[in-house]
Coordinates of C-alpha atoms in Angstrom, one line a residue:
X1 CA 37.8 -26.9 78.3
X2 CA 35.2 -25.1 80.2
X3 CA 31.0 -26.0 80.3
X4 CA 28.3 -24.7 78.1
X5 CA 26.5 -22.8 81.3
X6 CA 29.7 -21.6 82.8
X7 CA 30.2 -20.1 79.1
X8 CA 26.9 -18.8 79.0
X9 CA 27.1 -17.5 82.7
X10 CA 30.3 -15.6 81.8
X11 CA 28.3 -13.6 78.8
X12 CA 25.8 -12.9 80.6
X13 CA 27.7 -11.5 84.0
X14 CA 29.6 -9.5 81.0
X15 CA 26.2 -8.0 79.4
X16 CA 25.1 -7.2 82.7
X17 CA 28.2 -5.3 83.6
X18 CA 28.4 -3.3 80.3
X19 CA 24.3 -2.6 81.0
X20 CA 25.0 -1.2 84.5
X21 CA 28.0 0.9 83.0
X22 CA 25.8 2.6 80.6
X23 CA 23.0 3.3 83.1
X24 CA 25.5 5.0 85.3
X25 CA 26.8 7.0 82.6
X26 CA 23.4 8.1 81.9
X27 CA 22.5 8.9 85.2
X28 CA 25.7 11.2 85.6
X29 CA 25.0 13.1 82.5
X30 CA 21.4 13.5 84.1
X31 CA 22.8 15.0 87.0
X32 CA 25.4 17.2 85.3
X33 CA 22.7 18.7 83.2
X34 CA 20.3 19.2 86.3
X35 CA 23.7 21.3 87.7
X36 CA 23.7 23.1 85.0
X37 CA 20.1 24.0 84.9
X38 CA 20.4 25.0 88.9
X39 CA 23.1 27.5 88.2
X40 CA 21.6 28.8 85.0
X41 CA 18.2 29.6 87.2
X42 CA 20.5 30.8 90.1
X43 CA 22.3 33.2 87.7
X44 CA 18.7 34.5 86.2
X45 CA 17.6 35.2 89.3
X46 CA 20.7 37.3 90.6
X47 CA 20.5 39.0 87.3
X48 CA 17.0 39.8 88.0
X49 CA 14.8 38.3 85.6
X50 CA 12.0 36.2 86.8
X51 CA 10.9 32.3 86.2
X52 CA 8.4 33.0 83.2
X53 CA 11.5 35.3 81.5
X54 CA 14.1 32.1 82.5
X55 CA 11.4 29.8 81.0
X56 CA 10.5 31.9 78.3
X57 CA 13.9 33.4 77.0
X58 CA 13.3 33.3 73.0
X59 CA 10.8 35.8 72.8
X60 CA 13.1 38.9 72.9
X61 CA 11.1 41.6 70.9
X62 CA 8.7 41.4 73.6
X63 CA 10.9 42.3 76.1
X64 CA 12.0 45.2 74.0
X65 CA 8.6 46.8 73.8
X66 CA 8.2 46.9 77.5
X67 CA 9.9 49.9 78.9
X68 CA 7.3 51.9 76.6
X69 CA 4.5 51.5 79.4
X70 CA 6.6 51.1 82.2
X71 CA 7.8 55.0 81.7
X72 CA 4.8 56.4 82.3
X73 CA 4.0 54.8 85.7
X74 CA 7.2 55.7 86.7
X75 CA 6.4 59.5 85.9
X76 CA 3.1 59.6 87.5
X77 CA 4.5 58.1 91.0
X78 CA 6.2 60.8 93.7
X79 CA 9.3 60.8 94.9
X80 CA 9.2 59.1 97.6
X81 CA 8.2 55.8 95.7
X82 CA 11.2 55.0 94.7
X83 CA 12.9 54.5 97.8
X84 CA 9.5 52.4 99.0
X85 CA 10.2 50.5 95.7
X86 CA 13.8 49.6 96.6
X87 CA 12.3 47.9 99.6
X88 CA 10.3 45.8 97.1
X89 CA 13.3 45.7 94.9
X90 CA 14.9 44.0 97.8
X91 CA 12.4 40.9 98.0
X92 CA 13.9 39.4 95.0
X93 CA 17.0 39.7 96.7
X94 CA 15.2 37.9 99.3
X95 CA 13.6 35.9 97.1
X96 CA 17.1 34.5 96.2
X97 CA 17.1 31.8 98.9
X98 CA 13.5 31.4 98.1
X99 CA 14.6 31.3 94.6
X100 CA 17.5 28.8 95.4
X101 CA 14.9 26.3 97.8
X102 CA 13.6 24.9 94.2
X103 CA 17.0 24.6 92.9
X104 CA 17.9 23.0 96.2
X105 CA 15.0 20.7 96.2
X106 CA 16.1 19.4 92.5
X107 CA 18.7 17.3 94.2
X108 CA 16.2 16.1 96.7
X109 CA 13.7 15.4 93.6
X110 CA 17.0 13.7 92.0
X111 CA 17.0 11.2 95.2
X112 CA 14.3 8.9 93.2
X113 CA 16.6 9.1 90.4
X114 CA 19.5 8.1 92.7
X115 CA 17.6 5.5 94.1
X116 CA 17.4 3.7 90.4
X117 CA 20.9 1.7 91.0
X118 CA 19.0 0.7 94.2
X119 CA 16.1 -0.8 92.6
X120 CA 18.5 -2.0 89.6
X121 CA 20.5 -4.3 92.1
X122 CA 17.8 -6.9 92.4
X123 CA 17.8 -7.1 88.7
X124 CA 21.1 -7.8 88.5
X125 CA 20.4 -10.9 90.9
X126 CA 17.2 -11.7 88.6
X127 CA 17.9 -14.2 85.6
X128 CA 20.3 -12.7 83.4
X129 CA 18.5 -13.8 80.5
X130 CA 15.8 -11.0 80.8
X131 CA 18.3 -8.4 81.2
X132 CA 19.9 -10.3 77.9
X133 CA 16.7 -10.0 76.5
X134 CA 16.3 -6.4 77.0
X135 CA 19.1 -5.6 75.2
X136 CA 19.0 -3.8 72.1
X137 CA 19.9 -4.9 68.3
X138 CA 22.8 -2.5 66.7
X139 CA 19.7 -0.9 63.9
X140 CA 17.9 -0.4 66.6
X141 CA 20.1 1.6 68.8
X142 CA 21.4 3.4 65.6
X143 CA 17.8 4.4 65.3
X144 CA 17.3 5.5 68.9
X145 CA 20.2 7.6 68.6
X146 CA 19.1 9.3 65.4
X147 CA 15.5 10.0 67.4
X148 CA 16.9 11.2 70.5
X149 CA 19.5 13.6 68.3
X150 CA 16.1 15.2 66.5
X151 CA 14.2 15.3 69.8
X152 CA 17.4 17.0 71.5
X153 CA 17.2 19.9 68.9
X154 CA 13.6 20.3 68.8
X155 CA 13.4 20.4 72.6
X156 CA 16.2 23.1 72.5
X157 CA 13.9 25.4 70.8
X158 CA 10.8 25.0 72.2
X159 CA 10.6 22.8 75.6
X160 CA 11.9 23.8 78.9
X161 CA 15.4 22.6 80.3
X162 CA 13.3 20.4 82.7
X163 CA 11.9 18.7 80.4
X164 CA 14.7 18.6 78.2
X165 CA 16.6 17.1 81.1
X166 CA 14.1 14.5 81.4
X167 CA 13.4 13.2 78.1
X168 CA 17.3 13.2 77.5
X169 CA 17.9 11.5 80.6
X170 CA 15.0 8.8 79.4
X171 CA 16.3 8.5 76.1
X172 CA 20.1 7.8 77.1
X173 CA 19.1 5.1 79.4
X174 CA 18.1 1.9 77.5
X175 CA 15.1 0.5 78.4
X176 CA 15.3 -2.7 80.6
X177 CA 12.4 -4.8 81.3
X178 CA 12.2 -6.0 85.0
X179 CA 12.2 -9.9 85.3
X180 CA 9.0 -11.1 86.5
X181 CA 8.7 -11.5 90.2
X182 CA 5.6 -13.1 90.1
X183 CA 5.0 -16.0 87.9
X184 CA 5.2 -19.9 87.7
X185 CA 8.3 -21.8 87.6
X186 CA 7.4 -23.1 84.0
X187 CA 7.1 -19.3 82.7
X188 CA 10.5 -18.3 84.0
X189 CA 12.1 -21.3 82.6
X190 CA 10.7 -20.5 79.1
X191 CA 11.8 -17.4 79.4
X192 CA 15.2 -18.2 79.9
X193 CA 15.1 -20.6 77.1
X194 CA 13.9 -17.6 74.7
X195 CA 16.7 -15.6 75.7
X196 CA 19.3 -18.0 75.3
X197 CA 18.0 -18.8 71.8
X198 CA 17.9 -15.5 71.0
X199 CA 21.4 -14.5 72.2
X200 CA 23.3 -17.6 71.7
X201 CA 21.3 -20.0 69.5
X202 CA 19.4 -23.0 70.1
X203 CA 20.4 -24.7 73.4
X204 CA 19.0 -27.2 75.4
X205 CA 20.9 -28.4 78.6
X206 CA 21.9 -31.7 79.0
X207 CA 19.8 -33.7 81.8
X208 CA 22.1 -35.0 84.7
X209 CA 22.5 -38.8 84.3
X210 CA 20.8 -40.9 86.7
X211 CA 23.6 -43.1 89.2
X212 CA 22.2 -46.2 87.0
X213 CA 23.3 -44.2 83.5
X214 CA 26.2 -43.6 85.1
X215 CA 26.9 -47.2 86.4
X216 CA 26.4 -48.3 83.1
X217 CA 28.2 -45.8 81.1
X218 CA 31.4 -46.4 83.1
X219 CA 30.9 -50.7 82.5
X220 CA 30.7 -49.8 78.9
X221 CA 33.6 -47.7 79.2
X222 CA 35.7 -50.7 80.7
X223 CA 34.0 -52.9 78.2
X224 CA 35.5 -50.9 75.3
X225 CA 39.0 -50.1 76.7
X226 CA 39.3 -54.0 77.4
X227 CA 40.7 -56.4 74.9
X228 CA 39.6 -60.0 74.4
X229 CA 41.9 -62.4 76.5
X230 CA 43.5 -64.0 73.5
X231 CA 43.3 -61.1 71.8
X232 CA 47.0 -60.2 71.9
X233 CA 48.3 -63.8 71.6
X234 CA 46.4 -64.1 68.3
X235 CA 47.4 -60.9 66.9
X236 CA 51.1 -62.3 67.9
X237 CA 50.6 -65.3 65.8
X238 CA 49.0 -63.6 62.9
X239 CA 52.1 -61.7 62.7
X240 CA 54.6 -64.6 62.8
X241 CA 52.6 -66.9 60.3
X242 CA 51.9 -64.2 57.5
X243 CA 55.6 -63.8 56.6
X244 CA 56.4 -67.9 56.7
X245 CA 53.4 -68.7 54.6
X246 CA 54.0 -65.7 52.0
X247 CA 57.4 -67.2 51.4
X248 CA 55.8 -70.9 50.6
X249 CA 53.2 -69.6 48.8
X250 CA 56.1 -67.8 46.6
X251 CA 58.2 -70.9 46.2
X252 CA 54.8 -72.7 45.3
X253 CA 54.4 -70.1 42.5
X254 CA 58.3 -70.5 41.4
X255 CA 58.5 -74.0 41.3
X256 CA 56.3 -74.4 37.8
X257 CA 57.2 -75.2 34.5
X258 CA 55.9 -72.0 33.7
X259 CA 58.4 -69.9 35.5
X260 CA 60.9 -72.4 33.7
X261 CA 60.1 -71.7 30.4
X262 CA 60.1 -67.8 31.2
X263 CA 63.5 -68.7 33.0
X264 CA 64.9 -70.2 29.8
X265 CA 63.3 -67.9 27.5
X266 CA 64.4 -64.5 29.0
X267 CA 67.6 -62.8 27.3
X268 CA 70.9 -63.2 28.1
X269 CA 70.2 -66.9 29.8
X270 CA 73.0 -69.2 29.2
X271 CA 72.5 -72.6 26.5
X272 CA 73.7 -75.9 26.9
X273 CA 77.1 -76.5 26.2
X274 CA 76.7 -80.2 25.9
X275 CA 74.2 -80.4 23.2
X276 CA 70.4 -79.9 24.7
X277 CA 68.0 -78.1 22.6
X278 CA 66.3 -75.6 24.1
X279 CA 63.1 -77.7 23.2
X280 CA 64.9 -80.6 24.7
X281 CA 65.9 -78.7 27.5
X282 CA 62.8 -77.3 28.7
X283 CA 61.0 -81.1 28.0
X284 CA 63.4 -82.6 30.2
X285 CA 63.4 -79.8 33.1
X286 CA 59.7 -79.7 33.1
X287 CA 60.0 -83.5 34.3
X288 CA 62.3 -82.6 37.6
X289 CA 59.8 -79.6 38.2
X290 CA 56.8 -82.0 38.0
X291 CA 58.4 -84.2 40.2
X292 CA 58.7 -82.1 43.1
X293 CA 54.8 -81.2 42.8
X294 CA 53.3 -84.7 42.4
X295 CA 53.2 -87.7 44.5
X296 CA 55.4 -89.8 42.2
X297 CA 58.4 -92.0 43.5
X298 CA 62.1 -91.8 42.6
X299 CA 61.2 -93.7 39.4
X300 CA 59.5 -91.1 37.5
X301 CA 63.3 -89.8 37.3
X302 CA 65.1 -93.3 37.1
X303 CA 63.0 -94.3 34.1
X304 CA 63.6 -91.0 32.2
X305 CA 65.9 -92.0 29.1
X306 CA 68.3 -89.9 26.6
X307 CA 67.9 -89.6 22.9
X308 CA 71.0 -91.9 23.2
X309 CA 69.4 -94.6 25.1
X310 CA 71.6 -93.7 28.4
X311 CA 70.0 -92.7 31.7
X312 CA 69.1 -89.0 32.1
X313 CA 69.5 -88.8 35.6
X314 CA 72.3 -90.5 37.6
X315 CA 71.5 -91.9 40.7
X316 CA 73.0 -89.0 43.0
X317 CA 70.9 -86.7 41.0
X318 CA 67.9 -89.0 41.5
X319 CA 68.6 -89.2 45.3
X320 CA 69.2 -85.4 45.4
X321 CA 65.5 -84.4 43.8
X322 CA 64.2 -86.9 46.0
X323 CA 65.5 -84.8 49.0
X324 CA 64.5 -81.7 47.5
X325 CA 60.9 -83.3 46.9
X326 CA 60.8 -84.3 50.5
X327 CA 61.7 -80.6 51.5
X328 CA 59.0 -79.2 49.0
X329 CA 56.4 -81.2 50.7
X330 CA 57.2 -80.4 54.0
X331 CA 57.1 -76.9 53.0
X332 CA 53.6 -77.4 51.3
X333 CA 52.3 -79.2 54.3
X334 CA 53.6 -76.4 56.7
X335 CA 52.0 -74.2 54.8
X336 CA 48.7 -75.9 54.7
X337 CA 48.8 -75.9 58.7
X338 CA 49.7 -72.1 59.0
X339 CA 47.0 -71.3 56.4
X340 CA 44.5 -72.8 58.8
X341 CA 46.1 -71.2 61.6
X342 CA 46.4 -68.1 60.3
X343 CA 42.6 -68.0 59.5
X344 CA 41.6 -69.1 62.8
X345 CA 43.1 -66.0 64.2
X346 CA 41.9 -63.8 61.1
X347 CA 38.5 -65.0 62.0
X348 CA 38.9 -64.6 65.9
X349 CA 40.3 -61.3 65.7
X350 CA 37.2 -60.1 63.5
X351 CA 34.8 -61.5 65.6
X352 CA 36.2 -60.0 69.2
X353 CA 38.8 -57.1 68.5
X354 CA 37.8 -54.5 66.2
X355 CA 41.2 -53.5 63.8
X356 CA 43.0 -56.5 65.8
X357 CA 43.4 -58.0 61.9
X358 CA 44.7 -54.9 60.5
X359 CA 47.3 -54.6 63.1
X360 CA 48.2 -58.1 63.2
X361 CA 48.8 -58.3 59.4
X362 CA 50.6 -55.0 59.4
X363 CA 52.9 -56.0 62.0
X364 CA 53.5 -59.3 60.3
X365 CA 54.4 -57.6 56.9
X366 CA 57.1 -54.9 58.5
X367 CA 58.4 -58.2 59.9
X368 CA 58.2 -59.9 56.5
X369 CA 60.3 -56.9 54.9
X370 CA 62.7 -57.0 57.9
X371 CA 63.3 -60.5 56.5
X372 CA 63.2 -60.2 53.0
X373 CA 65.6 -56.9 53.3
X374 CA 68.1 -59.2 55.7
X375 CA 68.4 -61.7 53.0
X376 CA 68.9 -59.8 50.4
X377 CA 71.7 -58.1 51.6
X378 CA 73.4 -61.3 52.6
X379 CA 72.9 -62.8 49.2
X380 CA 73.9 -59.5 47.5
X381 CA 77.1 -59.4 49.6
X382 CA 77.9 -63.3 48.4
X383 CA 75.6 -64.8 46.4
X384 CA 78.2 -68.0 46.4
X385 CA 78.6 -68.3 50.1
X386 CA 74.7 -68.1 50.4
X387 CA 73.8 -70.6 47.7
X388 CA 76.6 -72.8 49.9
X389 CA 74.8 -71.9 53.1
X390 CA 71.6 -72.4 52.3
X391 CA 72.3 -75.9 51.0
X392 CA 74.3 -76.7 53.6
X393 CA 71.4 -76.1 56.1
X394 CA 69.1 -78.8 54.4
X395 CA 70.9 -81.0 52.9
X396 CA 74.4 -83.2 53.5
X397 CA 77.5 -82.6 52.5
X398 CA 78.5 -84.1 49.3
X399 CA 74.5 -84.9 48.3
X400 CA 74.0 -81.5 46.4
X401 CA 77.5 -81.0 44.4
X402 CA 77.7 -82.4 40.9
X403 CA 79.8 -81.8 38.0
X404 CA 79.1 -79.7 35.0
X405 CA 77.9 -82.0 32.9
X406 CA 75.6 -83.7 35.0
X407 CA 72.1 -83.2 34.0
X408 CA 71.0 -81.5 36.9
X409 CA 73.4 -79.0 35.8
X410 CA 72.9 -78.7 32.6
X411 CA 69.0 -78.0 33.2
X412 CA 69.0 -76.2 36.2
X413 CA 72.3 -73.6 36.1
X414 CA 73.5 -71.5 38.3
X415 CA 71.4 -68.6 36.9
X416 CA 68.4 -70.4 37.1
X417 CA 68.8 -70.3 41.0
X418 CA 69.5 -66.7 41.2
X419 CA 66.3 -66.0 38.8
X420 CA 64.3 -67.9 41.3
X421 CA 65.6 -66.4 44.4
X422 CA 64.9 -62.9 42.5
X423 CA 61.6 -63.8 41.3
X424 CA 60.4 -65.2 45.2
X425 CA 62.1 -62.2 46.8
X426 CA 60.0 -60.1 44.1
X427 CA 56.5 -61.8 44.8
X428 CA 57.3 -61.5 48.7
X429 CA 57.9 -58.0 48.7
X430 CA 54.8 -56.8 46.5
X431 CA 52.7 -59.0 49.1
X432 CA 54.1 -57.0 51.7
X433 CA 53.8 -53.6 50.1
X434 CA 50.0 -54.9 49.1
X435 CA 49.3 -55.4 52.7
X436 CA 51.0 -52.6 54.2
X437 CA 48.8 -50.2 52.0
X438 CA 45.9 -51.7 53.0
X439 CA 46.7 -51.7 56.5
X440 CA 48.4 -48.7 57.4
X441 CA 47.1 -47.6 60.5
X442 CA 45.7 -44.0 59.3
X443 CA 43.3 -42.0 61.3
X444 CA 40.1 -42.8 59.6
X445 CA 40.8 -46.7 60.0
X446 CA 41.5 -46.1 63.5
X447 CA 38.2 -44.4 64.5
X448 CA 36.7 -46.9 62.6
X449 CA 37.7 -49.8 64.4
X450 CA 36.8 -47.6 67.6
X451 CA 33.2 -47.3 66.5
X452 CA 32.9 -51.3 65.6
X453 CA 34.6 -51.9 69.1
X454 CA 32.2 -49.6 71.0
X455 CA 29.5 -50.6 69.1
X456 CA 30.3 -54.5 70.3
X457 CA 30.8 -53.0 73.9
X458 CA 27.4 -51.3 73.6
X459 CA 25.5 -54.6 72.5
X460 CA 24.7 -52.9 69.1
X461 CA 27.2 -55.3 67.4
X462 CA 27.3 -58.9 66.7

């Protein structure tokens, strides 16, 4: 992109060239008019008209009245005088070269006019702002043209051809103020600034930065473009922790008596075919969910009795619930550790790298979206296989299979686990969408992060 000084010089050169073209055209017109006047003077001299007649061709009736007094003078003269009068008549013929001399002298007089381009050459080397300042506005040019046409019409009737020629030449050439050859440097700079402001608007040239300023700018640019030492590592850690922490939080929200009641009460949920009422089912099922979230031992479930007096859960069912509680407890502990790591990573990025938190969370949301999509496809293709593989991954064989008449199957049927999986997927997906929307890398957010990072690099931020 061209600099403002280069653009200013280019525009000034174009205006100077146009001004020089106008001046040359005006001088050519002046020379043509002088040549026309010279030919007219020669033609009149050859036709026998005097200089006064050539200058005042308008009063024609006075010329017609002159022959009356001339005739008596011709009658009184002797017959030999006509022959003698021929000799004086030849003088005008001899005077033709003399009459031509003034005409020939006119080009000599035009030499100063021809020297105008020579005088204009220094003006081309002078500051172009003085030439620009002399250029008139459109309404001034129109007014000057009207005055010029009126002056030409008036001069054609009363003025001499030479005076008409000088006036038209003077009017055709736009006035140009010569640059001040003498004067102090501040005066010239003020004139230049004033001319620039008149033509191109307010303009203030930027001072050239010093060497120390250039070094400071380079150092700041390097600090701006550089990332903190652990910036990339912290971003990767936050991006990996975010999906796991989101999944653990969703599991904790689903493993509550409130979701159990919601699932039991939804339309289409299968009822117990072995005699549990909805109230009994909700009461006994809440015991199992509470056991997963409290610090009680296995006696919490083994001590429960049915209305018939028999134990609510068999020994195998209690052991499976213990295994599930250990797995859930590990997930809760892992979630707490990951939450601490996430908070530290976000704090570090927020303090050292502007925009790093947004980029890390956005990457983590995309990673979580890919993971939840893969699990959803796998579950939809075969729920039974997915359920089996999930239990085989976390539990030993034979410890998680029961009869349909066992209490765990009656309280938590297959439909409950399907509802739980859907609820966990919905919670995770809602969190991912919220993070993606809030962390989407828009141009406004990138610019705001760049400005914050620049402020920190320049020592403005904290």
